[in-house]
Coordinates of C-alpha atoms in Angstrom, one line a residue:
X1 CA 75.2 48.0 67.7
X2 CA 74.9 47.1 64.0
X3 CA 71.4 45.9 64.5
X4 CA 70.5 49.5 65.5
X5 CA 71.4 51.3 62.2
X6 CA 69.6 51.9 59.0
X7 CA 70.3 50.3 55.7
X8 CA 72.0 53.4 54.7
X9 CA 74.4 53.3 57.7
X10 CA 75.2 49.6 56.9
X11 CA 76.0 50.8 53.4
X12 CA 78.3 53.4 54.7
X13 CA 80.1 50.9 56.9
X14 CA 80.4 48.5 53.8
X15 CA 81.9 51.5 51.9
X16 CA 84.2 52.3 54.8
X17 CA 85.4 48.6 54.8
X18 CA 86.1 48.7 51.1
X19 CA 87.9 52.1 51.4
X20 CA 90.1 50.4 54.2
X21 CA 90.7 47.3 52.0
X22 CA 91.6 49.7 49.0
X23 CA 94.2 51.4 51.2
X24 CA 95.4 48.0 52.4
X25 CA 94.6 49.0 56.0
X26 CA 93.8 46.3 58.7
X27 CA 91.1 48.5 60.4
X28 CA 88.2 50.7 59.8
X29 CA 89.0 54.1 61.2
X30 CA 87.0 57.4 61.4
X31 CA 88.7 58.6 58.1
X32 CA 87.3 55.4 56.4
X33 CA 83.8 56.1 57.8
X34 CA 83.9 59.6 56.5
X35 CA 84.9 58.3 53.1
X36 CA 81.9 56.0 53.4
X37 CA 79.5 59.0 54.1
X38 CA 80.9 60.9 51.1
X39 CA 80.6 57.8 48.8
X40 CA 76.9 57.2 49.9
X41 CA 75.9 59.8 47.4
X42 CA 72.2 59.7 48.2
X43 CA 72.5 60.6 51.8
X44 CA 72.1 64.0 53.5
X45 CA 75.5 63.7 55.0
X46 CA 77.2 63.5 51.5
X47 CA 74.9 66.3 50.2
X48 CA 76.0 68.6 53.1
X49 CA 79.6 67.7 52.6
X50 CA 79.3 68.6 48.8
X51 CA 78.1 72.0 49.9
X52 CA 81.4 72.4 51.7
X53 CA 83.3 71.3 48.6
X54 CA 84.1 67.7 49.8
X55 CA 83.9 64.9 47.1
X56 CA 85.6 61.6 46.6
X57 CA 88.7 63.1 45.1
X58 CA 89.3 66.0 47.6
X59 CA 88.7 63.7 50.5
X60 CA 91.0 60.9 49.3
X61 CA 93.8 63.4 48.8
X62 CA 93.3 64.8 52.3
X63 CA 93.2 61.4 53.9
X64 CA 96.5 60.7 52.0
X65 CA 98.0 63.6 53.5
X66 CA 97.7 62.0 57.0
X67 CA 98.2 58.3 56.4
X68 CA 100.0 56.1 53.9
X69 CA 98.5 53.1 52.2
X70 CA 99.6 49.7 53.6
X71 CA 102.2 47.5 52.0
X72 CA 100.2 44.4 51.6
X73 CA 96.5 43.6 51.6
X74 CA 95.0 42.5 54.9
X75 CA 94.2 38.9 55.4
X76 CA 90.7 39.5 56.5
X77 CA 88.0 40.9 54.2
X78 CA 85.7 42.2 56.9
X79 CA 87.8 44.6 59.0
X80 CA 87.2 45.7 62.6
X81 CA 86.3 49.2 63.7
X82 CA 88.9 51.0 65.7
X83 CA 87.8 52.1 69.2
X84 CA 87.4 55.6 68.0
X85 CA 85.3 54.6 65.1
X86 CA 83.1 52.3 67.2
X87 CA 82.5 55.4 69.6
X88 CA 81.6 57.5 66.6
X89 CA 79.1 54.9 65.5
X90 CA 77.7 54.8 69.0
X91 CA 77.5 58.7 68.8
X92 CA 75.5 58.4 65.7
X93 CA 73.1 56.1 67.3
X94 CA 72.8 58.5 70.2
X95 CA 72.3 61.5 67.9
X96 CA 69.5 59.9 65.9
X97 CA 67.8 59.0 69.3
X98 CA 68.2 62.5 70.5
X99 CA 66.6 63.9 67.3
X100 CA 63.7 61.6 67.8
X101 CA 64.4 59.2 65.0
X102 CA 64.5 55.4 65.3
X103 CA 67.6 54.6 63.4
X104 CA 70.6 56.7 62.4
X105 CA 71.2 57.7 58.8
X106 CA 74.3 59.3 57.0
X107 CA 73.8 62.7 58.7
X108 CA 73.9 61.1 62.2
X109 CA 77.1 59.3 61.2
X110 CA 78.7 62.6 60.3
X111 CA 77.5 64.1 63.6
X112 CA 79.0 61.2 65.3
X113 CA 82.2 61.7 63.7
X114 CA 82.3 65.4 64.5
X115 CA 81.9 64.6 68.2
X116 CA 85.1 62.5 68.1
X117 CA 87.2 65.7 68.0
X118 CA 90.5 63.8 68.2
X119 CA 89.5 61.4 65.4
X120 CA 91.4 61.5 62.1
X121 CA 88.1 62.3 60.3
X122 CA 87.8 65.6 62.2
X123 CA 91.5 66.4 61.4
X124 CA 91.0 65.7 57.7
X125 CA 88.0 68.1 57.6
X126 CA 90.0 70.8 59.4
X127 CA 92.7 70.2 56.8
X128 CA 90.2 70.8 54.1
X129 CA 89.4 74.1 55.8
X130 CA 86.1 73.0 57.2
X131 CA 84.9 74.4 60.6
X132 CA 83.4 71.5 62.7
X133 CA 80.8 73.9 64.3
X134 CA 79.7 75.3 60.9
X135 CA 79.4 71.8 59.5
X136 CA 77.4 70.7 62.4
X137 CA 75.1 73.5 62.1
X138 CA 74.6 72.8 58.4
X139 CA 73.8 69.2 59.2
X140 CA 71.3 70.1 61.8
X141 CA 69.7 72.7 59.4
X142 CA 69.3 70.0 56.6
X143 CA 67.9 67.6 59.2
X144 CA 65.6 70.3 60.6
X145 CA 64.2 71.0 57.1
X146 CA 63.5 67.4 56.6
X147 CA 61.8 67.1 60.1
X148 CA 59.8 70.3 59.6
X149 CA 58.3 68.8 56.4
X150 CA 57.3 65.7 58.3
X151 CA 55.9 67.9 61.1
X152 CA 53.7 69.7 58.6
X153 CA 52.3 66.5 57.3
X154 CA 51.6 65.1 60.8
X155 CA 50.4 68.5 62.3
X156 CA 46.6 67.8 61.9
X157 CA 46.9 64.6 63.9
X158 CA 48.4 66.2 67.0
X159 CA 46.4 66.8 70.1
X160 CA 46.4 70.3 71.7
X161 CA 49.3 70.9 74.0
X162 CA 51.0 73.6 76.0
X163 CA 50.9 77.0 74.5
X164 CA 53.9 79.5 74.4
X165 CA 53.0 83.0 75.7
X166 CA 55.0 85.2 73.3
X167 CA 55.7 88.5 75.1
X168 CA 55.2 91.8 73.0
X169 CA 58.7 92.7 74.2
X170 CA 59.8 89.2 73.2
X171 CA 63.5 90.1 72.3
X172 CA 64.1 91.7 75.7
X173 CA 62.2 89.1 77.6
X174 CA 64.0 86.2 76.1
X175 CA 67.4 87.9 76.5
X176 CA 66.8 88.6 80.2
X177 CA 65.8 84.9 80.8
X178 CA 69.1 83.7 79.2
X179 CA 68.2 82.8 75.6
X180 CA 68.8 84.5 72.2
X181 CA 66.3 87.0 71.0
X182 CA 63.7 85.6 68.4
X183 CA 64.5 86.3 64.8
X184 CA 61.1 87.8 63.9
X185 CA 57.5 87.8 65.1
X186 CA 55.3 85.0 66.4
X187 CA 55.6 83.1 63.1
X188 CA 59.4 82.6 63.8
X189 CA 58.2 80.0 66.6
X190 CA 56.7 77.6 64.1
X191 CA 58.9 74.5 63.9
X192 CA 60.9 75.6 66.9
X193 CA 61.5 74.0 70.4
X194 CA 61.0 76.5 73.1
X195 CA 61.4 76.5 76.9
X196 CA 58.5 77.8 79.0
X197 CA 58.4 78.9 82.5
X198 CA 55.6 77.8 84.9
X199 CA 53.3 80.5 83.6
X200 CA 53.8 79.3 80.0
X201 CA 56.0 82.3 79.1
X202 CA 58.7 81.8 76.5
X203 CA 62.2 82.0 78.1
X204 CA 64.3 80.3 75.6
X205 CA 64.0 80.0 71.7
X206 CA 66.3 77.5 70.1
X207 CA 66.4 74.0 68.5
X208 CA 66.5 71.1 70.9
X209 CA 68.8 68.5 69.3
X210 CA 68.7 65.9 72.1
X211 CA 66.2 64.5 74.6
X212 CA 67.5 62.3 77.5
X213 CA 65.4 60.2 80.1
X214 CA 66.8 62.5 82.8
X215 CA 65.6 65.7 81.2
X216 CA 66.2 67.8 78.1
X217 CA 69.5 69.0 76.9
X218 CA 70.5 71.2 74.0
X219 CA 73.7 70.7 71.9
X220 CA 73.9 73.1 69.1
X221 CA 76.8 75.0 67.6
X222 CA 74.7 78.0 67.0
X223 CA 73.6 78.5 70.7
X224 CA 74.2 82.0 72.2
X225 CA 74.4 82.1 76.0
X226 CA 73.3 85.7 76.7
X227 CA 73.9 85.5 80.3
X228 CA 77.6 84.7 79.9
X229 CA 78.1 86.6 76.7
X230 CA 79.7 83.6 74.9
X231 CA 78.6 82.0 71.7
X232 CA 79.0 78.4 70.5
X233 CA 78.5 77.0 73.9
X234 CA 76.7 73.8 74.6
X235 CA 73.7 74.4 76.7
X236 CA 71.8 71.8 78.7
X237 CA 68.1 72.3 79.4
X238 CA 67.2 69.8 82.2
X239 CA 64.0 69.2 84.1
X240 CA 65.8 68.5 87.3
X241 CA 68.3 70.6 89.1
X242 CA 71.0 67.9 88.9
X243 CA 74.0 69.1 87.1
X244 CA 76.7 67.3 85.3
X245 CA 74.6 65.3 83.0
X246 CA 77.4 65.0 80.6
X247 CA 80.7 65.6 82.4
X248 CA 82.7 66.2 79.3
X249 CA 80.9 69.4 78.4
X250 CA 82.3 72.8 79.2
X251 CA 79.3 74.4 81.0
X252 CA 75.9 73.2 82.3
X253 CA 73.0 75.5 82.9
X254 CA 69.8 74.2 84.5
X255 CA 66.2 75.2 84.0
X256 CA 63.1 74.1 85.8
X257 CA 60.9 74.9 82.8
X258 CA 58.9 72.9 80.3
X259 CA 60.0 72.2 76.8
X260 CA 57.5 72.1 74.0
X261 CA 57.5 72.0 70.2
X262 CA 55.5 74.7 68.5
X263 CA 53.8 73.4 65.3
X264 CA 51.2 76.1 64.6
X265 CA 50.1 79.6 65.5
X266 CA 47.4 78.3 67.7
X267 CA 50.1 77.1 70.1
X268 CA 51.2 80.6 70.7
X269 CA 49.5 83.4 72.7
X270 CA 50.7 87.0 72.5
X271 CA 50.8 88.6 75.9

């Protein structure tokens, strides 16, 4: 697993190891990994946490609220990950792959920690008054801004692909088909991932944060499921009708439409 992470994540793991040693713990837990993210100051993860008021001092005090320092230094200098920390790291690898990035960086580690809802890192953040869904949305927004800049640079090299038909009554059309209404005009599609029906008509506007071999699924704290009237539900967008792609999710909705990324106005046709 360690061969599949970026130098930045290796640095985070080294900092987590140092944090655990400093506290005289014999393991690296999710709380130590969270400290590593915060101490890796140049990463997006640390930058987002700073926006939520988390720094070395506040985090250290919060961790101390839950666990005490050990009585004696551990014999080993390289400490093992706990099972939950190992799962969080695998989550980070999955998150980066789902976002189309080869190797995970600090924001993916933070996303991976948030997915471990019973991990101490999540409880520490909650203790600090941070809502996990809001933090996840902020991370995705920060990653999206970085990815959109990359898209702008690469856009001229892209070949023509499917075009989204943007209905004049777009807000009503999208809501009827089960997605949230667009924020504004055709321009709002730029940089978005959209779901198209067989005729190319836009039926869902949102940000796809994951792509799987068996289809597409969307996992976003800001999703609004208009059909059920619930917010903050995780929605799967799959190319096949097979449900239960991820059994630990609360609800699964299946589409038989195509998913495309809109990078320029020429990708959009107004019906």
